[in-house]
XYZ file of N, CA and C in Angstrom:
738
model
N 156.288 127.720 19.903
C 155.248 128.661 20.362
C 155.714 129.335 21.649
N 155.600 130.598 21.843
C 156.051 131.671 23.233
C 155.148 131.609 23.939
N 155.492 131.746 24.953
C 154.049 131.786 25.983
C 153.507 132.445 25.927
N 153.622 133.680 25.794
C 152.832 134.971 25.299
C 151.638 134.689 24.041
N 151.853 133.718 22.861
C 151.535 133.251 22.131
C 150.360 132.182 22.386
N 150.585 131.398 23.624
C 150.001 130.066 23.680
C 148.971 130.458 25.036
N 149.353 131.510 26.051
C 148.397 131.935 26.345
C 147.547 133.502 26.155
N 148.200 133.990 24.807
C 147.365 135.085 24.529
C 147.484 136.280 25.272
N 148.661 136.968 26.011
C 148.802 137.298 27.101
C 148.143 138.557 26.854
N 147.409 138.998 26.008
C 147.675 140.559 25.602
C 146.414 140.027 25.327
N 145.240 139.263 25.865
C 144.048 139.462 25.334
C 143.460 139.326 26.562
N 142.355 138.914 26.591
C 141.257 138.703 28.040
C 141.655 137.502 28.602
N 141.944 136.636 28.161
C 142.247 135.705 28.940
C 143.554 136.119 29.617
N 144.515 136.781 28.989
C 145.795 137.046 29.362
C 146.089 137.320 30.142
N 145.138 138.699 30.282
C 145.336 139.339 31.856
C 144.384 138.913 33.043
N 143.528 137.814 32.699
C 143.083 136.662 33.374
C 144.486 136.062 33.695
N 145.085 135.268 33.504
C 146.060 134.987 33.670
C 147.080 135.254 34.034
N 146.993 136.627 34.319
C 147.974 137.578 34.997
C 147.513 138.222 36.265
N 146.637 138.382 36.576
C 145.980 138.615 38.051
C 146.072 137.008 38.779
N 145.515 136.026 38.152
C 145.552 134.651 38.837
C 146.676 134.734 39.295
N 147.582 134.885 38.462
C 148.983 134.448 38.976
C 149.627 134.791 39.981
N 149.248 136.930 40.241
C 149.224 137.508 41.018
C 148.736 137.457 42.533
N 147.508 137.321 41.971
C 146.627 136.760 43.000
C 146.875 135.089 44.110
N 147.525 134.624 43.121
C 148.062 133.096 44.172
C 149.525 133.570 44.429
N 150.542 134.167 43.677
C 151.539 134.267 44.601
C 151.638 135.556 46.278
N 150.870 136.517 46.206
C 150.310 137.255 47.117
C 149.642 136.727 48.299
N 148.474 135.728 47.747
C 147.690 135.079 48.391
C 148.507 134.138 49.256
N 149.959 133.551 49.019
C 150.872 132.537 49.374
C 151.283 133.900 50.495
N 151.796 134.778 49.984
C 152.398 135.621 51.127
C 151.608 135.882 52.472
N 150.223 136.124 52.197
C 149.378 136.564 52.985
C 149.261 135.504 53.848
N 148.806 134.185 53.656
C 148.464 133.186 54.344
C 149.352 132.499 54.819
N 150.818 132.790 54.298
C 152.207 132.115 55.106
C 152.208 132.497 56.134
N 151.944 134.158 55.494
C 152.541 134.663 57.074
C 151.154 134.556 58.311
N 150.160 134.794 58.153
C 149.118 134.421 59.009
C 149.052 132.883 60.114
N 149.760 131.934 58.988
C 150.177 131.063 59.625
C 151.238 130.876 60.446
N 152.383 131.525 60.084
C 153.160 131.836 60.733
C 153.618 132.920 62.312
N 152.401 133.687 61.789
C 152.440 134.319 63.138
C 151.513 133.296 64.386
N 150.751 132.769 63.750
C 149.613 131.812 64.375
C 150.558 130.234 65.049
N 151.426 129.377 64.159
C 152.064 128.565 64.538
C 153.189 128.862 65.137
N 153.979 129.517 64.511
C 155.210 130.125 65.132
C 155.351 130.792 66.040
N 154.739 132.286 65.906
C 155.644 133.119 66.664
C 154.952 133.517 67.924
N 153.685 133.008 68.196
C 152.832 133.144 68.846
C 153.082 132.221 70.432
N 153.558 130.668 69.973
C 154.140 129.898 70.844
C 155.698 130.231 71.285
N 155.878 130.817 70.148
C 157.652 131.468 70.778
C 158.138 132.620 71.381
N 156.515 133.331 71.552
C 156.934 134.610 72.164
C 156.504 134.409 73.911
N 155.569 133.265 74.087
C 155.326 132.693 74.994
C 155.821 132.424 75.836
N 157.266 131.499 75.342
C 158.229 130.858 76.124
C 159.384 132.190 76.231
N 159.398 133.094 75.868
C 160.366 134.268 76.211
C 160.417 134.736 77.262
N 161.526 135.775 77.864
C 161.770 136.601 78.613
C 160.874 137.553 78.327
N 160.639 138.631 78.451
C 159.550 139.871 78.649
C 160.754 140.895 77.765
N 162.155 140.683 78.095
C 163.300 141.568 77.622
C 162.911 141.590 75.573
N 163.546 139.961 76.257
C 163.738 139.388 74.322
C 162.541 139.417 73.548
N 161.376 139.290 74.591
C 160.151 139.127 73.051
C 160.081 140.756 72.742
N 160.156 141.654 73.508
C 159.974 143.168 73.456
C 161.200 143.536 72.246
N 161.739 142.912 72.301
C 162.967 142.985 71.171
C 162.436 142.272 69.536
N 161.950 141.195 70.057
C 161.556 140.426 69.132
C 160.442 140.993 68.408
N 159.589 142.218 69.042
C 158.289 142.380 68.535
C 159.253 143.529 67.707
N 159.640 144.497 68.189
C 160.548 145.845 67.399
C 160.905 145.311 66.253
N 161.691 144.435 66.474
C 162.207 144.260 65.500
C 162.225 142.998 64.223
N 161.336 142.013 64.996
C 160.944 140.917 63.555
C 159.408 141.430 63.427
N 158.447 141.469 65.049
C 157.187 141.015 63.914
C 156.714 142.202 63.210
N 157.222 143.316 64.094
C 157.024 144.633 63.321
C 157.212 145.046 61.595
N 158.370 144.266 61.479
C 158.711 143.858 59.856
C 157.685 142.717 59.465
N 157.137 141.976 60.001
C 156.255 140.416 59.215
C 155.281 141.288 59.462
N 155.042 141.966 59.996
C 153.482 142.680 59.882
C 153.349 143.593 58.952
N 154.719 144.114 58.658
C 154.265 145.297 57.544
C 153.693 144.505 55.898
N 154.804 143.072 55.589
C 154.404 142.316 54.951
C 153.131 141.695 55.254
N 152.404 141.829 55.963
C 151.401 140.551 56.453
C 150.373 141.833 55.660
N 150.215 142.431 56.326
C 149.081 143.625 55.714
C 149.008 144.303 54.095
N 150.062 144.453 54.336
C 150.215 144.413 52.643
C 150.039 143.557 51.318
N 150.099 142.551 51.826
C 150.290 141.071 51.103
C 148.533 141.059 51.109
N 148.026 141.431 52.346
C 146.037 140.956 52.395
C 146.157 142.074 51.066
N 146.070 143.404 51.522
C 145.917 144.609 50.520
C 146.353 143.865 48.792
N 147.534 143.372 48.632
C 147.602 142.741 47.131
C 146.612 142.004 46.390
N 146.556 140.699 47.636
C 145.665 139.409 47.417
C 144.289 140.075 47.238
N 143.553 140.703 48.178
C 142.030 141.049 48.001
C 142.247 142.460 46.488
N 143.199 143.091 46.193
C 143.057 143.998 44.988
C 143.282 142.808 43.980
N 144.175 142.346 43.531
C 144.368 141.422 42.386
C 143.068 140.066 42.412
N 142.510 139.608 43.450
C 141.332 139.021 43.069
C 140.336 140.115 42.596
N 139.901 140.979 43.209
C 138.866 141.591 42.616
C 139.053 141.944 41.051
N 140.254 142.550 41.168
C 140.857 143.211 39.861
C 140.860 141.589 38.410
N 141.079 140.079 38.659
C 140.799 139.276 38.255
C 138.938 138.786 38.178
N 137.882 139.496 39.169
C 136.461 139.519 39.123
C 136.154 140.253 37.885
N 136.953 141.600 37.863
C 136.720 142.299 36.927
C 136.703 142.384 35.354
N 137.624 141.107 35.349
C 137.676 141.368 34.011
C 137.029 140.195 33.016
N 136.708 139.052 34.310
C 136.101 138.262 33.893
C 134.855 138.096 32.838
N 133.940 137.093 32.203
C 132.824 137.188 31.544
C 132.053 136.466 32.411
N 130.720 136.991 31.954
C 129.082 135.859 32.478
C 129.500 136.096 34.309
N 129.791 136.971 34.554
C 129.936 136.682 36.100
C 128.195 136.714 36.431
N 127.249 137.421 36.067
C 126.614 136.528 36.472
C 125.290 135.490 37.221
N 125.528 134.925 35.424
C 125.155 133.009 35.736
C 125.917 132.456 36.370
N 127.324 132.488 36.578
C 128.397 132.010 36.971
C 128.214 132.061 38.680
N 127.699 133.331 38.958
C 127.741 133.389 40.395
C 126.452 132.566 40.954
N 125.657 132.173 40.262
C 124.694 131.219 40.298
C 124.408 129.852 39.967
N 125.744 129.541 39.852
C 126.054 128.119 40.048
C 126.875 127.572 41.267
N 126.660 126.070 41.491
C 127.466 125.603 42.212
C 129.148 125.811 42.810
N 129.391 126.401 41.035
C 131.024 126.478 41.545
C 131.170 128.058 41.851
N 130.055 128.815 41.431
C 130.312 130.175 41.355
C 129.783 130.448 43.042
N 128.774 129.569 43.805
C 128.377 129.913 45.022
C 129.507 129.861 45.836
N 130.466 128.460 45.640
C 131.542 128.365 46.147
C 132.890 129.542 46.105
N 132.909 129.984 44.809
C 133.942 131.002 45.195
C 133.593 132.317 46.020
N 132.024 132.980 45.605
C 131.876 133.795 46.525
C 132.009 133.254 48.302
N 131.745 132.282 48.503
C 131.582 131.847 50.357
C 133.369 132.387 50.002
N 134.076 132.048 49.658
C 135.663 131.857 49.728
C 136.109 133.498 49.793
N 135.527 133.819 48.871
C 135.383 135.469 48.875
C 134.783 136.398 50.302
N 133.972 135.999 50.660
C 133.334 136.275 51.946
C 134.268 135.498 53.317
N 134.839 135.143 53.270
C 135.398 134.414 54.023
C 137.201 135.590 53.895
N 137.926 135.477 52.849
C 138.596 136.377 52.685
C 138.583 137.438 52.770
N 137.516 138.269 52.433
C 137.407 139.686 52.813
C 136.670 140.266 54.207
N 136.437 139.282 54.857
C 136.182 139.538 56.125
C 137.633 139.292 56.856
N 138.870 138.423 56.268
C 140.131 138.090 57.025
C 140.902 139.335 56.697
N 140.376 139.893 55.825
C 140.917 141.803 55.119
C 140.959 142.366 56.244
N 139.311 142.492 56.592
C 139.088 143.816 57.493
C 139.466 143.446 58.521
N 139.788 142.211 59.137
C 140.299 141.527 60.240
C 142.254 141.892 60.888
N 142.603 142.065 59.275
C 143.720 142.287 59.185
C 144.087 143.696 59.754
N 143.344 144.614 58.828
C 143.713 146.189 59.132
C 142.467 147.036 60.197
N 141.063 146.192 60.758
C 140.626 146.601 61.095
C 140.649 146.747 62.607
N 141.535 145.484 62.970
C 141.493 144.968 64.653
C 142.709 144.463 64.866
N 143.760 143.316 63.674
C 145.151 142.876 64.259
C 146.491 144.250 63.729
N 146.542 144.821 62.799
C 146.928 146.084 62.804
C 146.818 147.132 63.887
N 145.378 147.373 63.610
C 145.151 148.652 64.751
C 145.510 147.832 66.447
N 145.427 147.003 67.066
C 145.917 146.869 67.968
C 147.590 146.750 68.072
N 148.025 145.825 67.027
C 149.557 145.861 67.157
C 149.851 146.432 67.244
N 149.668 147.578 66.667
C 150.462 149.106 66.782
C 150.440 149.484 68.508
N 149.496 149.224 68.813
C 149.467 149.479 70.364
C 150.781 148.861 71.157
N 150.718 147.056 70.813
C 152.108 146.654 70.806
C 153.009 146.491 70.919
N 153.420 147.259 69.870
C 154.849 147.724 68.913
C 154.898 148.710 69.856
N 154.298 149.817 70.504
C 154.624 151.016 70.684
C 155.254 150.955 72.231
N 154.462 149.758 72.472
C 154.668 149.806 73.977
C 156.466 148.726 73.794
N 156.543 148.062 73.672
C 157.025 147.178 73.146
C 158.615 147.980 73.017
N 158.767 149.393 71.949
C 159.881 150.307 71.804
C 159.908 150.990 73.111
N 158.603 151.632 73.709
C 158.521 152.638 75.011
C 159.570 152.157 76.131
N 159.264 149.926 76.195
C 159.910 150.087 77.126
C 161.147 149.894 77.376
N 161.426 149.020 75.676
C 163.179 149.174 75.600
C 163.872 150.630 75.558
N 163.034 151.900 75.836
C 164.182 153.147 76.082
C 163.626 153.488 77.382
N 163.079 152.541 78.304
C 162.996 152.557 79.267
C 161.888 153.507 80.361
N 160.996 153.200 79.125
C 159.421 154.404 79.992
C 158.964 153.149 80.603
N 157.561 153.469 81.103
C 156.578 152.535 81.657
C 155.975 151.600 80.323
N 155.269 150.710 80.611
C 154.736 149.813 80.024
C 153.013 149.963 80.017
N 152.530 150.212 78.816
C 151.539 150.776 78.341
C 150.258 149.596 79.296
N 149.422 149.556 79.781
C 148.397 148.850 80.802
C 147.717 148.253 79.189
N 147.242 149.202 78.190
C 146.032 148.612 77.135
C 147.257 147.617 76.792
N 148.397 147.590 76.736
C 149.227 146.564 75.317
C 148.558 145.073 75.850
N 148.557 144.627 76.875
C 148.117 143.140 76.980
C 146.353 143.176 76.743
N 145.490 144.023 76.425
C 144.624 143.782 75.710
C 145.177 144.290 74.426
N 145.244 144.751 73.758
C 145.352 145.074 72.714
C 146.265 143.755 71.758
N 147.063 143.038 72.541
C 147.332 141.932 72.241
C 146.786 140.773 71.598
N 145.438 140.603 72.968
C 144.629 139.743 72.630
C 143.872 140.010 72.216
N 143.300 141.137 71.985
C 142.026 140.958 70.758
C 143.071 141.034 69.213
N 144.491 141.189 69.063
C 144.652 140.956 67.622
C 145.100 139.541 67.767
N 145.244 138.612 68.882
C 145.394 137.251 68.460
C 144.008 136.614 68.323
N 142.786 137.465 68.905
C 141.905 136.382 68.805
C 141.216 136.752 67.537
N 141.591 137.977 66.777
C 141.413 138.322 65.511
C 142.494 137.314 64.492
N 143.507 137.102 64.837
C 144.169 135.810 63.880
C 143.857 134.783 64.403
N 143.800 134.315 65.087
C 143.223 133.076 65.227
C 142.238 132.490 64.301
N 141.202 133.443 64.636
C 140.041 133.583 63.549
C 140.283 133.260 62.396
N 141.032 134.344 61.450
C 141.403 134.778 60.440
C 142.009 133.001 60.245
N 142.527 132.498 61.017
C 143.392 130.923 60.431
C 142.362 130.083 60.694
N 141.100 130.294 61.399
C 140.263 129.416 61.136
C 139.755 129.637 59.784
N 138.772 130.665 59.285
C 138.494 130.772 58.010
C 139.469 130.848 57.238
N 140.145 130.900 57.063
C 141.598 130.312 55.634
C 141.321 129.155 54.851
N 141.115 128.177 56.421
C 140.936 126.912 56.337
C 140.022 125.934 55.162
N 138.486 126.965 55.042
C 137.187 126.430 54.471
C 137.240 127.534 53.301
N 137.638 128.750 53.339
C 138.236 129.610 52.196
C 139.197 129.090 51.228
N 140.622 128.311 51.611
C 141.117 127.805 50.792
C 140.890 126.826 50.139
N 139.889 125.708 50.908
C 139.323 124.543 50.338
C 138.354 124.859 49.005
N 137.639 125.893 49.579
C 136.645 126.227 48.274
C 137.034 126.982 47.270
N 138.014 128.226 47.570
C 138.467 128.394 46.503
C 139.800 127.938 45.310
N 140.261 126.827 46.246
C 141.238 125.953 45.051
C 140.557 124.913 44.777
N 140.042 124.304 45.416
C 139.007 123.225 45.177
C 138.077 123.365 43.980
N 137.499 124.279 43.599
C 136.179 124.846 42.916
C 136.754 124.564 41.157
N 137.826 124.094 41.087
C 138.392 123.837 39.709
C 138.478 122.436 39.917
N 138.007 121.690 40.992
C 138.422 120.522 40.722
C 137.253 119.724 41.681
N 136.034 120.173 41.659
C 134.931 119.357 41.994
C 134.217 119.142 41.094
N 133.543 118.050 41.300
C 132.298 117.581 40.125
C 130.987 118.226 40.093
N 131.242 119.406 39.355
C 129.817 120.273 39.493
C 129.471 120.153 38.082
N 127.931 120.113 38.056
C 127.220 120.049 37.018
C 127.323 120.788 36.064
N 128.177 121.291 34.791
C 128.213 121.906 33.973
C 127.038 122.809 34.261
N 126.570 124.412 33.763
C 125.821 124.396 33.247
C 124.556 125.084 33.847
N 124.952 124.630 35.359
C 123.853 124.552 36.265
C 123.521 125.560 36.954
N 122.387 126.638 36.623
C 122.015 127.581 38.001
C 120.957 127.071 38.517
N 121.215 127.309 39.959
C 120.437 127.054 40.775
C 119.312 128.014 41.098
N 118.064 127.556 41.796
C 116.808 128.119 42.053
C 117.252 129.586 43.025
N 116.424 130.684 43.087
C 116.697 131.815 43.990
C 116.609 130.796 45.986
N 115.141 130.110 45.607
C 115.492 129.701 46.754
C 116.219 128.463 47.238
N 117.311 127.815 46.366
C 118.532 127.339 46.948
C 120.113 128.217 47.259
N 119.600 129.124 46.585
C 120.837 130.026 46.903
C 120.388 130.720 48.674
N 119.227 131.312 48.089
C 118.878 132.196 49.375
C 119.087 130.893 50.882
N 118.708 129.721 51.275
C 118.977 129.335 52.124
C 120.335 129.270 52.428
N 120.976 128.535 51.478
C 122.436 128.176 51.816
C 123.375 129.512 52.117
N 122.982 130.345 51.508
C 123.489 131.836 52.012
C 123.412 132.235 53.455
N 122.154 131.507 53.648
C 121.270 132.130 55.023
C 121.790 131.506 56.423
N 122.044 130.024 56.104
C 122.884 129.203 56.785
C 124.318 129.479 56.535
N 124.557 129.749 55.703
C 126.521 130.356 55.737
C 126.405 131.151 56.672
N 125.384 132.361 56.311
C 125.620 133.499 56.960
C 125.866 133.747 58.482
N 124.751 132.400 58.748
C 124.526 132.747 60.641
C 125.572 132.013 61.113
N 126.645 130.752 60.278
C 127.663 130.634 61.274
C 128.779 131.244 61.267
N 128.918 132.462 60.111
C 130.521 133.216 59.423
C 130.063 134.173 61.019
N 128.875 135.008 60.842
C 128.506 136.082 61.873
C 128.775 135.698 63.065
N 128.654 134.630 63.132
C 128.735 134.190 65.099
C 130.452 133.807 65.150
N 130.871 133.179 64.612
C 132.500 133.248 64.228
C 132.971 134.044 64.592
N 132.511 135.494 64.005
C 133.458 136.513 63.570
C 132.987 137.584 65.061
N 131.771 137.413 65.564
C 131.030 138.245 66.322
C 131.839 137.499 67.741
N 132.382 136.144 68.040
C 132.928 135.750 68.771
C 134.470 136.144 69.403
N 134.596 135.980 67.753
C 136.164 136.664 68.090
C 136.160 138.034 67.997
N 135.834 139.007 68.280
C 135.389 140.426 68.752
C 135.186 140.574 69.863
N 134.904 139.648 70.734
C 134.707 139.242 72.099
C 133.095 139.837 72.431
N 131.840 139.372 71.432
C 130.526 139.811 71.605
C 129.907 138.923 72.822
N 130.455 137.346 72.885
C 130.248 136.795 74.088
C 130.814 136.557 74.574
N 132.002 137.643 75.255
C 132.516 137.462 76.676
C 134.244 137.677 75.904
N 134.643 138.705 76.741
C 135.774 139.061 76.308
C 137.201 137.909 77.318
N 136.595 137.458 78.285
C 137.254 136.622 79.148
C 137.496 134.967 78.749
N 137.884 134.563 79.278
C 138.687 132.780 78.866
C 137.053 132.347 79.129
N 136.961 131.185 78.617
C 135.484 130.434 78.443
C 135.207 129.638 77.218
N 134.371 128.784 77.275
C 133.758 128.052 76.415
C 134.176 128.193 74.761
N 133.436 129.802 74.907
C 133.573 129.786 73.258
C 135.139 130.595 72.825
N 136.123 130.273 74.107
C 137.559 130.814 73.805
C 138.403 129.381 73.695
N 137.872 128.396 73.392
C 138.773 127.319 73.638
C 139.319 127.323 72.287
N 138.560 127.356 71.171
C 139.214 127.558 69.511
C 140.095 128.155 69.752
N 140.677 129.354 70.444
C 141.359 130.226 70.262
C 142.435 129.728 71.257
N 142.706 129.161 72.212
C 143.447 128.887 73.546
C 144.927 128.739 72.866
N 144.880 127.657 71.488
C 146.388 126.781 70.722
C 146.107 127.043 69.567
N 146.997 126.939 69.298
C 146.849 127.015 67.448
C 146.537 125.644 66.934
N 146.685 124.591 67.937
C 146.146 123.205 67.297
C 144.650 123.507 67.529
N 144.053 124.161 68.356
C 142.769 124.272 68.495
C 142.100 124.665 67.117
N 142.712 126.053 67.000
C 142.356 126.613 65.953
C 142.372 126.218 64.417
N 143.211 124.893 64.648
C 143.171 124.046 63.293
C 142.226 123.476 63.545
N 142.154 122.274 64.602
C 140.936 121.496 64.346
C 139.616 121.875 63.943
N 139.408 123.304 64.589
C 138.295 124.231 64.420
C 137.872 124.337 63.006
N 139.089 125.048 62.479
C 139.071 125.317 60.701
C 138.310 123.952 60.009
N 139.096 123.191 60.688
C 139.188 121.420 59.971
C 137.453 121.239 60.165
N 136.861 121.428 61.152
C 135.248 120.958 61.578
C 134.423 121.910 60.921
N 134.799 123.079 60.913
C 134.318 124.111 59.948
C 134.539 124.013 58.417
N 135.505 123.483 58.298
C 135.370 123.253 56.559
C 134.787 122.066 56.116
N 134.424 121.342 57.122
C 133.777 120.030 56.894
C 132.108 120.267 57.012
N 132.024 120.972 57.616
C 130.383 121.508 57.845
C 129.685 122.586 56.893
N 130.898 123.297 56.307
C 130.730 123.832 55.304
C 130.350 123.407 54.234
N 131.233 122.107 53.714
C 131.228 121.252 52.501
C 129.795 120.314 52.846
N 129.252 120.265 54.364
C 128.232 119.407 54.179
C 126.535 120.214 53.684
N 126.848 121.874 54.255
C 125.803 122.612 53.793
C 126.074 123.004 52.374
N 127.076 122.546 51.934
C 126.931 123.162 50.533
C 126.724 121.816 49.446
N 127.264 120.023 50.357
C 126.394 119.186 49.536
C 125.088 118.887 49.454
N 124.491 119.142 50.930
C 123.365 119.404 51.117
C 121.725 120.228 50.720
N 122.180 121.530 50.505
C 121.690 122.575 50.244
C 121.506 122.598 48.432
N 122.824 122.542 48.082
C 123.040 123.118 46.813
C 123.384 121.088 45.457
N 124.117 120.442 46.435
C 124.577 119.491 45.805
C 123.002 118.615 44.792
């Protein structure tokens, strides 16, 4: 039997099966590199000269960024484009496992606009300053903000990964009730409670309370921070959603 054969490639499931596939190897690109700019290059541009990281930005992250943005652009088209072709979406979105992939969905497409809406549009600021001063102009005053609001926009972005990836690889492999939609008003709370801690998250790292070092900048200070963060957040997640919905 061909694979083409055994999974039907040329029918609905097929090209189910062909966006998934899409969709997780993209999704691998996107979130490598997020991590990677977050673990890596973030602590290594730190310990640099001012010469070499200005070199380093021209010329590596300027390239990992063109991939980094592009790779979100794949991952969020080939999931949707895999929403699309799906059946029963939905009862489906009204179950347990279906509540779970949308939070994962909401969680990802807010790390979209995160991508091209605030760590893009500032890098470029960056990058620019970054070339200006290796041919030897002045050094742009916005680049060290413009910096930090696109790290405290990834930062972010690697906290929600965290409770995004759990739920949406997870969601094939929890014990949910066949079968099961839930009441309007168990959806509507647990929505309601997602909602007010994704908003304050995301409204944080925008700098809505306080664009300066403080309290609610300590998630953001290390990238170990920003794990543990993810880690307490995906755990609080999983408890409003055994809670609420379980």
């Amino acid at each position: 039997m061909t694979l083409a054969n055994s999974i039907e490639l040329f029918t609905n499931s097929g090209v189910q099966w062909l966006f998934r596939y899409v969709h997780v190897v993209v999704g691998i690109a996107w979130i490598g590199l997020l991590y990677y700019f977050n673990f890596v290059q973030v602590p290594a541009f730190g310990e640099m000269e001012a010469a070499a990281r200005n070199n380093a930005v021209d010329k590596l992250a300027s390239r990992a960024l063109w991939w980094f943005r592009w790779a979100a652009v794949a991952t969020v088209v080939s999931g949707l484009a895999l929403l699309g072709v799906q059946q029963n979406n939905s009862e489906y979105f009204k179950s347990p496992a279906g509540i779970a992939i949308s939070t994962s969905i909401l969680f990802a497409l807010t790390m979209f606009v995160n991508v091209w809406g605030i760590i893009w549009r500032n890098q470029k600021v960056v990058i620019s300053n970054a070339r200006n001063v290796q041919a030897g102009g002045e050094a742009d005053p916005a680049a060290a903000g413009a910096g930090r609001a696109a790290l405290l926009a990834s930062r972010q972005n690697a906290i929600y990964s965290i409770p995004m990836l759990a739920l949406m690889v997870g969601t094939g492999h929890f014990a949910y009730t066949k079968g099961v939609v839930l009441t309007g008003g168990e959806r509507g709370a647990y929505w309601a409670l997602t909602g007010v801690i994704w908003i304050l998250f995301e409204l944080n790292a925008l700098g809505v309370f306080g664009k300066g070092p403080g309290k609610t900048r300590l998630m953001y200070d290390t990238h170990r921070n920003a794990i543990i963060t993810g880690c307490v957040y995906l755990v609080a997640q999983l408890a409003i959603f055994k809670y609420l919905l379980g």
